[in-house]
Amino acid sequence: MSKQLNQVNQSVNQLKEARKLIPPAAARAVIDSVRSSEPKDDLLTLVGIIAGQNIQAEELLIAIRNEIQSTNR
C-alpha cells in the first residue's frame, strides 16, 4: 500500500472512531441542556453542531437512554 493510501486509510479509521464518540457526548449535552436555565438555546446549539454528521435519531435516543440509566445507578 502506498504512503498516501495508508494515510487515507488511517484517516478513515480515525473518523470512524471519532464518530462513535458523538452520540454519547450529544446525549450528555442533551441531559445537561434540559437541566440548565437555557435549555432551548443549548438544544438548538447542539442540533447545529451535529447537523450533517449522519447521526440517526435512534442512535441518539439509545445514547440518551444509556446516559440516563448510568446516572441513575
mmCIF file of C-alpha atoms in Angstrom:
data_model
loop_
_atom_site.group_PDB
_atom_site.id
_atom_site.type_symbol
_atom_site.label_atom_id
_atom_site.label_comp_id
_atom_site.label_asym_id
_atom_site.label_seq_id
_atom_site.Cartn_x
_atom_site.Cartn_y
_atom_site.Cartn_z
ATOM 1 C CA MET A 1 0.000 0.000 0.000
ATOM 2 C CA SER A 2 1.376 3.393 -0.931
ATOM 3 C CA LYS A 3 2.078 6.006 1.717
ATOM 4 C CA GLN A 4 -0.853 8.134 0.512
ATOM 5 C CA LEU A 5 -3.292 5.209 0.592
ATOM 6 C CA ASN A 6 -2.088 4.308 4.056
ATOM 7 C CA GLN A 7 -2.672 7.902 5.233
ATOM 8 C CA VAL A 8 -6.192 7.886 3.775
ATOM 9 C CA ASN A 9 -6.908 4.555 5.435
ATOM 10 C CA GLN A 10 -5.674 5.836 8.800
ATOM 11 C CA SER A 11 -7.756 8.996 8.459
ATOM 12 C CA VAL A 12 -10.890 6.998 7.661
ATOM 13 C CA ASN A 13 -10.295 4.768 10.668
ATOM 14 C CA GLN A 14 -9.829 7.834 12.895
ATOM 15 C CA LEU A 15 -13.089 9.291 11.574
ATOM 16 C CA LYS A 16 -14.925 6.046 12.314
ATOM 17 C CA GLU A 17 -13.638 6.035 15.873
ATOM 18 C CA ALA A 18 -14.434 9.725 16.385
ATOM 19 C CA ARG A 19 -17.960 9.212 15.031
ATOM 20 C CA LYS A 20 -18.625 6.620 17.731
ATOM 21 C CA LEU A 21 -18.000 9.319 20.358
ATOM 22 C CA ILE A 22 -20.674 11.704 19.052
ATOM 23 C CA PRO A 23 -23.907 10.030 20.279
ATOM 24 C CA PRO A 24 -22.778 9.593 23.911
ATOM 25 C CA ALA A 25 -21.389 13.129 24.028
ATOM 26 C CA ALA A 26 -24.575 14.502 22.462
ATOM 27 C CA ALA A 27 -26.649 12.550 24.974
ATOM 28 C CA ARG A 28 -24.767 14.096 27.876
ATOM 29 C CA ALA A 29 -25.224 17.517 26.272
ATOM 30 C CA VAL A 30 -28.986 16.947 25.939
ATOM 31 C CA ILE A 31 -29.291 15.969 29.578
ATOM 32 C CA ASP A 32 -27.204 18.938 30.698
ATOM 33 C CA SER A 33 -29.260 21.232 28.462
ATOM 34 C CA VAL A 34 -32.538 20.071 29.943
ATOM 35 C CA ARG A 35 -31.172 20.740 33.425
ATOM 36 C CA SER A 36 -29.810 24.174 32.504
ATOM 37 C CA SER A 37 -31.514 27.531 32.789
ATOM 38 C CA GLU A 38 -31.439 27.975 28.997
ATOM 39 C CA PRO A 39 -32.385 24.546 27.599
ATOM 40 C CA LYS A 40 -33.827 25.896 24.350
ATOM 41 C CA ASP A 41 -30.623 27.722 23.399
ATOM 42 C CA ASP A 42 -28.413 24.787 24.379
ATOM 43 C CA LEU A 43 -30.513 22.273 22.446
ATOM 44 C CA LEU A 44 -30.554 24.459 19.336
ATOM 45 C CA THR A 45 -26.777 24.797 19.555
ATOM 46 C CA LEU A 46 -26.433 21.018 19.858
ATOM 47 C CA VAL A 47 -28.631 20.470 16.810
ATOM 48 C CA GLY A 48 -26.424 22.861 14.861
ATOM 49 C CA ILE A 49 -23.277 21.068 15.964
ATOM 50 C CA ILE A 50 -24.399 17.570 14.985
ATOM 51 C CA ALA A 51 -26.398 18.510 11.878
ATOM 52 C CA GLY A 52 -24.982 16.845 8.810
ATOM 53 C CA GLN A 53 -22.973 14.299 10.793
ATOM 54 C CA ASN A 54 -25.260 11.423 9.735
ATOM 55 C CA ILE A 55 -26.308 10.683 13.299
ATOM 56 C CA GLN A 56 -29.504 8.662 13.323
ATOM 57 C CA ALA A 57 -32.254 9.627 15.761
ATOM 58 C CA GLU A 58 -32.261 6.068 17.069
ATOM 59 C CA GLU A 59 -28.542 6.280 17.888
ATOM 60 C CA LEU A 60 -29.079 9.483 19.815
ATOM 61 C CA LEU A 61 -32.122 8.162 21.679
ATOM 62 C CA ILE A 62 -30.284 4.985 22.688
ATOM 63 C CA ALA A 63 -27.344 7.064 23.884
ATOM 64 C CA ILE A 64 -29.675 9.331 25.896
ATOM 65 C CA ARG A 65 -31.345 6.304 27.485
ATOM 66 C CA ASN A 66 -27.960 4.781 28.337
ATOM 67 C CA GLU A 67 -26.738 8.060 29.834
ATOM 68 C CA ILE A 68 -29.869 8.418 31.971
ATOM 69 C CA GLN A 69 -29.529 4.838 33.171
ATOM 70 C CA SER A 70 -25.861 5.315 34.024
ATOM 71 C CA THR A 71 -26.531 8.486 36.016
ATOM 72 C CA ASN A 72 -29.342 6.797 37.947
ATOM 73 C CA ARG A 73 -27.111 3.984 39.200
#
